[in-house]
Amino acid sequence: DTGVSQNPRHKITKRGQNVTFRCDPISEHNRLYWYRQTLGQGPEFLTYFQNEAQLEKSRLLSDRFSAERPKGSFSTLEIQRTEQGDSAMYLCASSLGAESSTDTQYFGPGTRLTVL
Amino acid sequence: AQKITQTQPGMFVQEKEAVTLDCTYDTSDPSYGLFWYKQPSSGEMIFLIYQGSYDQQNATEGRYSLNFQKARKSANLVISASQLGDSAMYFCAMREAWMDSSYKLIFGSGTRLLVRP
């Protein structure tokens, strides 16, 4: 399977704990994106990387959130001191990074976070 | 103001019939792209079809076609010959201002499609 993979698929944690999610993009894809999706809503953009550089961050990404893509391959998203409002599906996507308008983002299966 | 509006929270369609899912968008950028994704209950977002703002013809991909009306700022998805496996959430999304290197997608709230046997 050469699609985007995410681990874990499900995470249940207690409020105040730290959690870390991993995303492995499609190989050779230069851009990697993180989105958050709450129940009944469409995904909301959090941040994206061009290779290892984090080029854009949403205001949704509070100080408790940090994302890295150290070698321009896989990425991690860490949430510190989780709150119940962080409960959501966290989606990762990757794209080839072409400058054309058809730079399609392909999504992984998501990590569903539940904060108790 | 909402950038992407999907006014149909839920839709039913009979198997083998065609269905249209509505999407309107709002942008002042002359260059933008419109995408449709399918999200089954498993959660993964599956790319279906793309339309660029400068494309002269409506996009088609198999049973999916996009009815693009630029002046009305609408990009409706048409699914022909519906199958039971088409039952899912469908999201319309837009990317604007890529010339300024903003590549984020803005999503609508989705339409849940249920195909009846």
PDB file of C-alpha atoms in Angstrom:
ATOM      1  CA  ASP A   1       0.000   0.000   0.000  1.00  0.00           C
ATOM      2  CA  THR A   2       1.600   3.257  -1.087  1.00  0.00           C
ATOM      3  CA  GLY A   3      -1.029   5.658   0.244  1.00  0.00           C
ATOM      4  CA  VAL A   4      -0.789   8.051   3.168  1.00  0.00           C
ATOM      5  CA  SER A   5      -0.629   6.200   6.466  1.00  0.00           C
ATOM      6  CA  GLN A   6      -1.375   7.486   9.948  1.00  0.00           C
ATOM      7  CA  ASN A   7      -0.721   6.017  13.374  1.00  0.00           C
ATOM      8  CA  PRO A   8      -2.368   5.371  15.653  1.00  0.00           C
ATOM      9  CA  ARG A   9      -5.818   5.103  14.158  1.00  0.00           C
ATOM     10  CA  HIS A  10      -7.469   5.688  17.502  1.00  0.00           C
ATOM     11  CA  LYS A  11      -6.222   7.328  20.662  1.00  0.00           C
ATOM     12  CA  ILE A  12      -8.037   7.709  23.957  1.00  0.00           C
ATOM     13  CA  THR A  13      -6.369   9.869  26.547  1.00  0.00           C
ATOM     14  CA  LYS A  14      -7.138  11.694  29.756  1.00  0.00           C
ATOM     15  CA  ARG A  15      -7.333  15.437  29.902  1.00  0.00           C
ATOM     16  CA  GLY A  16      -3.956  16.982  30.553  1.00  0.00           C
ATOM     17  CA  GLN A  17      -1.929  14.226  28.906  1.00  0.00           C
ATOM     18  CA  ASN A  18       0.293  14.715  25.877  1.00  0.00           C
ATOM     19  CA  VAL A  19      -0.342  12.816  22.660  1.00  0.00           C
ATOM     20  CA  THR A  20       1.651  12.430  19.454  1.00  0.00           C
ATOM     21  CA  PHE A  21       0.410  11.321  16.058  1.00  0.00           C
ATOM     22  CA  ARG A  22       2.470  10.220  13.104  1.00  0.00           C
ATOM     23  CA  CYS A  23       1.852  10.615   9.383  1.00  0.00           C
ATOM     24  CA  ASP A  24       3.773   8.925   6.584  1.00  0.00           C
ATOM     25  CA  PRO A  25       3.037  10.613   3.250  1.00  0.00           C
ATOM     26  CA  ILE A  26       3.092   9.089  -0.188  1.00  0.00           C
ATOM     27  CA  SER A  27       6.724   8.708  -1.146  1.00  0.00           C
ATOM     28  CA  GLU A  28       8.086  11.535  -3.307  1.00  0.00           C
ATOM     29  CA  HIS A  29       5.349  13.898  -2.129  1.00  0.00           C
ATOM     30  CA  ASN A  30       6.943  17.142  -1.039  1.00  0.00           C
ATOM     31  CA  ARG A  31       3.994  18.741   0.695  1.00  0.00           C
ATOM     32  CA  LEU A  32       2.346  17.437   3.806  1.00  0.00           C
ATOM     33  CA  TYR A  33      -0.751  18.859   5.477  1.00  0.00           C
ATOM     34  CA  TRP A  34      -2.580  18.425   8.778  1.00  0.00           C
ATOM     35  CA  TYR A  35      -6.309  18.999   9.162  1.00  0.00           C
ATOM     36  CA  ARG A  36      -8.730  18.587  12.051  1.00  0.00           C
ATOM     37  CA  GLN A  37     -12.284  17.381  11.600  1.00  0.00           C
ATOM     38  CA  THR A  38     -14.933  17.540  14.296  1.00  0.00           C
ATOM     39  CA  LEU A  39     -18.185  15.632  14.164  1.00  0.00           C
ATOM     40  CA  GLY A  40     -20.528  16.811  11.434  1.00  0.00           C
ATOM     41  CA  GLN A  41     -18.067  19.291   9.980  1.00  0.00           C
ATOM     42  CA  GLY A  42     -15.644  19.421   7.112  1.00  0.00           C
ATOM     43  CA  PRO A  43     -11.910  19.262   7.775  1.00  0.00           C
ATOM     44  CA  GLU A  44     -10.195  22.462   8.918  1.00  0.00           C
ATOM     45  CA  PHE A  45      -6.634  23.275   7.933  1.00  0.00           C
ATOM     46  CA  LEU A  46      -4.029  23.261  10.689  1.00  0.00           C
ATOM     47  CA  THR A  47      -0.607  23.476   9.038  1.00  0.00           C
ATOM     48  CA  TYR A  48       1.469  22.368   6.090  1.00  0.00           C
ATOM     49  CA  PHE A  49       5.068  21.565   5.224  1.00  0.00           C
ATOM     50  CA  GLN A  50       7.052  21.928   2.052  1.00  0.00           C
ATOM     51  CA  ASN A  51       9.734  19.303   2.573  1.00  0.00           C
ATOM     52  CA  GLU A  52      10.947  19.973   6.128  1.00  0.00           C
ATOM     53  CA  ALA A  53       9.870  23.621   6.266  1.00  0.00           C
ATOM     54  CA  GLN A  54       6.619  24.495   8.012  1.00  0.00           C
ATOM     55  CA  LEU A  55       5.259  27.216   5.743  1.00  0.00           C
ATOM     56  CA  GLU A  56       1.804  27.955   7.059  1.00  0.00           C
ATOM     57  CA  LYS A  57       0.000  27.583  10.364  1.00  0.00           C
ATOM     58  CA  SER A  58      -3.654  28.177  11.097  1.00  0.00           C
ATOM     59  CA  ARG A  59      -4.709  30.200  14.100  1.00  0.00           C
ATOM     60  CA  LEU A  60      -6.400  26.946  15.174  1.00  0.00           C
ATOM     61  CA  LEU A  61      -2.932  25.677  15.965  1.00  0.00           C
ATOM     62  CA  SER A  62      -2.595  26.937  19.515  1.00  0.00           C
ATOM     63  CA  ASP A  63       0.643  26.909  21.501  1.00  0.00           C
ATOM     64  CA  ARG A  64      -0.236  23.441  22.770  1.00  0.00           C
ATOM     65  CA  PHE A  65       0.075  22.069  19.248  1.00  0.00           C
ATOM     66  CA  SER A  66       3.365  21.465  17.513  1.00  0.00           C
ATOM     67  CA  ALA A  67       4.116  19.762  14.235  1.00  0.00           C
ATOM     68  CA  GLU A  68       7.407  18.638  12.794  1.00  0.00           C
ATOM     69  CA  ARG A  69       8.703  17.060   9.642  1.00  0.00           C
ATOM     70  CA  PRO A  70      12.360  16.667  10.509  1.00  0.00           C
ATOM     71  CA  LYS A  71      13.721  15.017   7.387  1.00  0.00           C
ATOM     72  CA  GLY A  72      11.058  15.996   4.934  1.00  0.00           C
ATOM     73  CA  SER A  73       9.492  12.563   5.067  1.00  0.00           C
ATOM     74  CA  PHE A  74       7.155  11.577   7.923  1.00  0.00           C
ATOM     75  CA  SER A  75       5.552  14.158  10.184  1.00  0.00           C
ATOM     76  CA  THR A  76       4.424  14.216  13.792  1.00  0.00           C
ATOM     77  CA  LEU A  77       1.702  16.271  15.402  1.00  0.00           C
ATOM     78  CA  GLU A  78       1.915  16.661  19.162  1.00  0.00           C
ATOM     79  CA  ILE A  79      -0.765  18.030  21.424  1.00  0.00           C
ATOM     80  CA  GLN A  80       0.324  18.973  24.927  1.00  0.00           C
ATOM     81  CA  ARG A  81      -1.981  19.178  27.923  1.00  0.00           C
ATOM     82  CA  THR A  82      -4.945  17.848  25.977  1.00  0.00           C
ATOM     83  CA  GLU A  83      -8.384  19.307  26.528  1.00  0.00           C
ATOM     84  CA  GLN A  84     -11.778  17.792  25.823  1.00  0.00           C
ATOM     85  CA  GLY A  85     -12.175  20.250  22.962  1.00  0.00           C
ATOM     86  CA  ASP A  86      -9.243  18.588  21.224  1.00  0.00           C
ATOM     87  CA  SER A  87     -11.373  15.500  20.595  1.00  0.00           C
ATOM     88  CA  ALA A  88     -11.570  15.195  16.823  1.00  0.00           C
ATOM     89  CA  MET A  89     -10.313  13.303  13.804  1.00  0.00           C
ATOM     90  CA  TYR A  90      -6.840  14.445  12.788  1.00  0.00           C
ATOM     91  CA  LEU A  91      -6.259  14.000   9.081  1.00  0.00           C
ATOM     92  CA  CYS A  92      -2.974  14.074   7.255  1.00  0.00           C
ATOM     93  CA  ALA A  93      -2.650  14.641   3.517  1.00  0.00           C
ATOM     94  CA  SER A  94       0.215  14.859   1.073  1.00  0.00           C
ATOM     95  CA  SER A  95       0.671  16.221  -2.408  1.00  0.00           C
ATOM     96  CA  LEU A  96       3.368  16.099  -5.032  1.00  0.00           C
ATOM     97  CA  GLY A  97       4.182  19.768  -4.672  1.00  0.00           C
ATOM     98  CA  ALA A  98       3.706  20.730  -8.293  1.00  0.00           C
ATOM     99  CA  GLU A  99       3.186  24.398  -8.997  1.00  0.00           C
ATOM    100  CA  SER A 100       0.198  23.676 -11.190  1.00  0.00           C
ATOM    101  CA  SER A 101      -3.310  24.123  -9.935  1.00  0.00           C
ATOM    102  CA  THR A 102      -3.909  20.385 -10.024  1.00  0.00           C
ATOM    103  CA  ASP A 103      -1.697  19.640  -7.032  1.00  0.00           C
ATOM    104  CA  THR A 104      -4.139  17.216  -5.495  1.00  0.00           C
ATOM    105  CA  GLN A 105      -4.017  16.370  -1.810  1.00  0.00           C
ATOM    106  CA  TYR A 106      -4.379  12.700  -0.903  1.00  0.00           C
ATOM    107  CA  PHE A 107      -5.551  11.917   2.587  1.00  0.00           C
ATOM    108  CA  GLY A 108      -4.708   9.248   5.109  1.00  0.00           C
ATOM    109  CA  PRO A 109      -7.263   7.334   7.197  1.00  0.00           C
ATOM    110  CA  GLY A 110      -6.985   9.772  10.090  1.00  0.00           C
ATOM    111  CA  THR A 111      -6.348   9.454  13.815  1.00  0.00           C
ATOM    112  CA  ARG A 112      -9.427   9.736  15.981  1.00  0.00           C
ATOM    113  CA  LEU A 113      -8.605  11.365  19.305  1.00  0.00           C
ATOM    114  CA  THR A 114     -10.898  11.115  22.299  1.00  0.00           C
ATOM    115  CA  VAL A 115     -10.027  13.153  25.374  1.00  0.00           C
ATOM    116  CA  LEU A 116     -11.813  12.019  28.525  1.00  0.00           C
TER     117      LEU A 116
ATOM    118  CA  ALA B   1     -18.564  34.653   5.237  1.00  0.00           C
ATOM    119  CA  GLN B   2     -18.497  30.983   4.389  1.00  0.00           C
ATOM    120  CA  LYS B   3     -16.208  30.205   1.528  1.00  0.00           C
ATOM    121  CA  ILE B   4     -17.825  26.899   0.617  1.00  0.00           C
ATOM    122  CA  THR B   5     -21.526  26.226   1.090  1.00  0.00           C
ATOM    123  CA  GLN B   6     -23.166  22.844   0.826  1.00  0.00           C
ATOM    124  CA  THR B   7     -26.847  23.363   1.485  1.00  0.00           C
ATOM    125  CA  GLN B   8     -27.926  19.702   1.468  1.00  0.00           C
ATOM    126  CA  PRO B   9     -27.110  18.029   4.791  1.00  0.00           C
ATOM    127  CA  GLY B  10     -28.534  14.738   3.502  1.00  0.00           C
ATOM    128  CA  MET B  11     -29.680  13.257   0.216  1.00  0.00           C
ATOM    129  CA  PHE B  12     -31.342  10.027  -0.854  1.00  0.00           C
ATOM    130  CA  VAL B  13     -31.038   8.476  -4.285  1.00  0.00           C
ATOM    131  CA  GLN B  14     -32.307   5.246  -5.746  1.00  0.00           C
ATOM    132  CA  GLU B  15     -29.693   2.795  -6.939  1.00  0.00           C
ATOM    133  CA  LYS B  16     -28.796   3.255 -10.621  1.00  0.00           C
ATOM    134  CA  GLU B  17     -30.201   6.781 -10.728  1.00  0.00           C
ATOM    135  CA  ALA B  18     -28.208  10.006 -11.026  1.00  0.00           C
ATOM    136  CA  VAL B  19     -27.838  12.502  -8.197  1.00  0.00           C
ATOM    137  CA  THR B  20     -26.543  16.063  -7.979  1.00  0.00           C
ATOM    138  CA  LEU B  21     -24.800  17.384  -4.881  1.00  0.00           C
ATOM    139  CA  ASP B  22     -24.715  21.156  -4.632  1.00  0.00           C
ATOM    140  CA  CYS B  23     -21.722  23.351  -3.866  1.00  0.00           C
ATOM    141  CA  THR B  24     -21.389  27.111  -4.040  1.00  0.00           C
ATOM    142  CA  TYR B  25     -18.241  29.017  -3.260  1.00  0.00           C
ATOM    143  CA  ASP B  26     -17.112  32.533  -2.579  1.00  0.00           C
ATOM    144  CA  THR B  27     -13.787  33.962  -3.630  1.00  0.00           C
ATOM    145  CA  SER B  28     -12.364  37.108  -5.108  1.00  0.00           C
ATOM    146  CA  ASP B  29      -9.296  35.305  -6.382  1.00  0.00           C
ATOM    147  CA  PRO B  30      -9.414  34.794 -10.165  1.00  0.00           C
ATOM    148  CA  SER B  31      -7.321  31.633  -9.839  1.00  0.00           C
ATOM    149  CA  TYR B  32      -8.682  28.812  -7.738  1.00  0.00           C
ATOM    150  CA  GLY B  33      -9.292  25.096  -7.775  1.00  0.00           C
ATOM    151  CA  LEU B  34     -12.354  23.157  -6.723  1.00  0.00           C
ATOM    152  CA  PHE B  35     -12.236  19.602  -5.415  1.00  0.00           C
ATOM    153  CA  TRP B  36     -14.723  16.960  -4.391  1.00  0.00           C
ATOM    154  CA  TYR B  37     -13.886  14.293  -1.837  1.00  0.00           C
ATOM    155  CA  LYS B  38     -15.815  11.260  -0.617  1.00  0.00           C
ATOM    156  CA  GLN B  39     -15.605  10.186   3.006  1.00  0.00           C
ATOM    157  CA  PRO B  40     -17.005   6.725   3.799  1.00  0.00           C
ATOM    158  CA  SER B  41     -17.751   5.732   7.356  1.00  0.00           C
ATOM    159  CA  SER B  42     -14.170   4.480   7.673  1.00  0.00           C
ATOM    160  CA  GLY B  43     -13.067   8.124   7.726  1.00  0.00           C
ATOM    161  CA  GLU B  44     -10.602   8.360   4.861  1.00  0.00           C
ATOM    162  CA  MET B  45     -11.082  11.242   2.440  1.00  0.00           C
ATOM    163  CA  ILE B  46     -11.033   9.950  -1.126  1.00  0.00           C
ATOM    164  CA  PHE B  47     -10.309  12.388  -3.949  1.00  0.00           C
ATOM    165  CA  LEU B  48     -12.937  12.258  -6.685  1.00  0.00           C
ATOM    166  CA  ILE B  49     -12.611  15.137  -9.129  1.00  0.00           C
ATOM    167  CA  TYR B  50     -10.982  18.519  -9.710  1.00  0.00           C
ATOM    168  CA  GLN B  51     -11.991  21.665 -11.614  1.00  0.00           C
ATOM    169  CA  GLY B  52      -9.705  24.629 -12.214  1.00  0.00           C
ATOM    170  CA  SER B  53     -11.142  28.104 -12.473  1.00  0.00           C
ATOM    171  CA  TYR B  54      -9.716  28.561 -15.957  1.00  0.00           C
ATOM    172  CA  ASP B  55     -10.797  25.187 -17.277  1.00  0.00           C
ATOM    173  CA  GLN B  56     -13.103  25.645 -20.245  1.00  0.00           C
ATOM    174  CA  GLN B  57     -14.809  22.287 -19.950  1.00  0.00           C
ATOM    175  CA  ASN B  58     -16.519  20.579 -17.063  1.00  0.00           C
ATOM    176  CA  ALA B  59     -14.376  17.927 -15.425  1.00  0.00           C
ATOM    177  CA  THR B  60     -15.369  14.268 -15.681  1.00  0.00           C
ATOM    178  CA  GLU B  61     -13.959  11.162 -13.975  1.00  0.00           C
ATOM    179  CA  GLY B  62     -15.831   7.974 -14.705  1.00  0.00           C
ATOM    180  CA  ARG B  63     -19.281   8.248 -13.126  1.00  0.00           C
ATOM    181  CA  TYR B  64     -18.431  11.620 -11.602  1.00  0.00           C
ATOM    182  CA  SER B  65     -18.829  14.903 -13.400  1.00  0.00           C
ATOM    183  CA  LEU B  66     -18.667  18.456 -12.204  1.00  0.00           C
ATOM    184  CA  ASN B  67     -21.247  20.986 -13.320  1.00  0.00           C
ATOM    185  CA  PHE B  68     -19.127  24.138 -13.132  1.00  0.00           C
ATOM    186  CA  GLN B  69     -20.981  27.436 -13.481  1.00  0.00           C
ATOM    187  CA  LYS B  70     -18.376  30.104 -12.882  1.00  0.00           C
ATOM    188  CA  ALA B  71     -20.676  33.123 -13.052  1.00  0.00           C
ATOM    189  CA  ARG B  72     -22.935  31.575 -10.435  1.00  0.00           C
ATOM    190  CA  LYS B  73     -19.941  30.353  -8.409  1.00  0.00           C
ATOM    191  CA  SER B  74     -21.273  26.846  -8.255  1.00  0.00           C
ATOM    192  CA  ALA B  75     -19.511  23.515  -8.688  1.00  0.00           C
ATOM    193  CA  ASN B  76     -22.084  20.767  -8.336  1.00  0.00           C
ATOM    194  CA  LEU B  77     -21.065  17.119  -8.342  1.00  0.00           C
ATOM    195  CA  VAL B  78     -23.103  14.766 -10.489  1.00  0.00           C
ATOM    196  CA  ILE B  79     -22.918  11.043  -9.792  1.00  0.00           C
ATOM    197  CA  SER B  80     -24.430   8.930 -12.522  1.00  0.00           C
ATOM    198  CA  ALA B  81     -25.753   5.385 -12.108  1.00  0.00           C
ATOM    199  CA  SER B  82     -25.546   5.437  -8.304  1.00  0.00           C
ATOM    200  CA  GLN B  83     -24.243   2.357  -6.555  1.00  0.00           C
ATOM    201  CA  LEU B  84     -24.732   1.198  -2.974  1.00  0.00           C
ATOM    202  CA  GLY B  85     -21.057   1.864  -2.366  1.00  0.00           C
ATOM    203  CA  ASP B  86     -21.594   5.548  -3.118  1.00  0.00           C
ATOM    204  CA  SER B  87     -23.271   5.972   0.267  1.00  0.00           C
ATOM    205  CA  ALA B  88     -20.927   8.329   2.131  1.00  0.00           C
ATOM    206  CA  MET B  89     -20.265  11.939   3.078  1.00  0.00           C
ATOM    207  CA  TYR B  90     -19.257  14.163   0.184  1.00  0.00           C
ATOM    208  CA  PHE B  91     -17.208  17.304   0.669  1.00  0.00           C
ATOM    209  CA  CYS B  92     -16.634  20.182  -1.703  1.00  0.00           C
ATOM    210  CA  ALA B  93     -13.362  22.041  -1.185  1.00  0.00           C
ATOM    211  CA  MET B  94     -11.580  25.022  -2.654  1.00  0.00           C
ATOM    212  CA  ARG B  95      -7.991  26.125  -2.871  1.00  0.00           C
ATOM    213  CA  GLU B  96      -7.425  29.771  -3.657  1.00  0.00           C
ATOM    214  CA  ALA B  97      -4.420  32.005  -4.010  1.00  0.00           C
ATOM    215  CA  TRP B  98      -1.955  29.289  -4.867  1.00  0.00           C
ATOM    216  CA  MET B  99       0.079  31.870  -6.626  1.00  0.00           C
ATOM    217  CA  ASP B 100       0.778  33.220  -3.137  1.00  0.00           C
ATOM    218  CA  SER B 101       1.833  29.765  -2.034  1.00  0.00           C
ATOM    219  CA  SER B 102      -1.203  29.111   0.113  1.00  0.00           C
ATOM    220  CA  TYR B 103      -2.101  25.540  -0.544  1.00  0.00           C
ATOM    221  CA  LYS B 104      -4.665  24.858   2.126  1.00  0.00           C
ATOM    222  CA  LEU B 105      -8.040  23.447   1.219  1.00  0.00           C
ATOM    223  CA  ILE B 106     -11.211  25.074   2.541  1.00  0.00           C
ATOM    224  CA  PHE B 107     -13.999  22.562   2.983  1.00  0.00           C
ATOM    225  CA  GLY B 108     -17.758  22.788   3.095  1.00  0.00           C
ATOM    226  CA  SER B 109     -19.799  21.074   5.782  1.00  0.00           C
ATOM    227  CA  GLY B 110     -20.586  18.113   3.561  1.00  0.00           C
ATOM    228  CA  THR B 111     -23.593  16.230   2.229  1.00  0.00           C
ATOM    229  CA  ARG B 112     -24.466  12.754   3.412  1.00  0.00           C
ATOM    230  CA  LEU B 113     -25.634  10.611   0.501  1.00  0.00           C
ATOM    231  CA  LEU B 114     -27.604   7.443   1.047  1.00  0.00           C
ATOM    232  CA  VAL B 115     -28.202   5.135  -1.901  1.00  0.00           C
ATOM    233  CA  ARG B 116     -31.333   3.033  -1.589  1.00  0.00           C
ATOM    234  CA  PRO B 117     -31.447  -0.457  -3.147  1.00  0.00           C
TER     235      PRO B 117
END
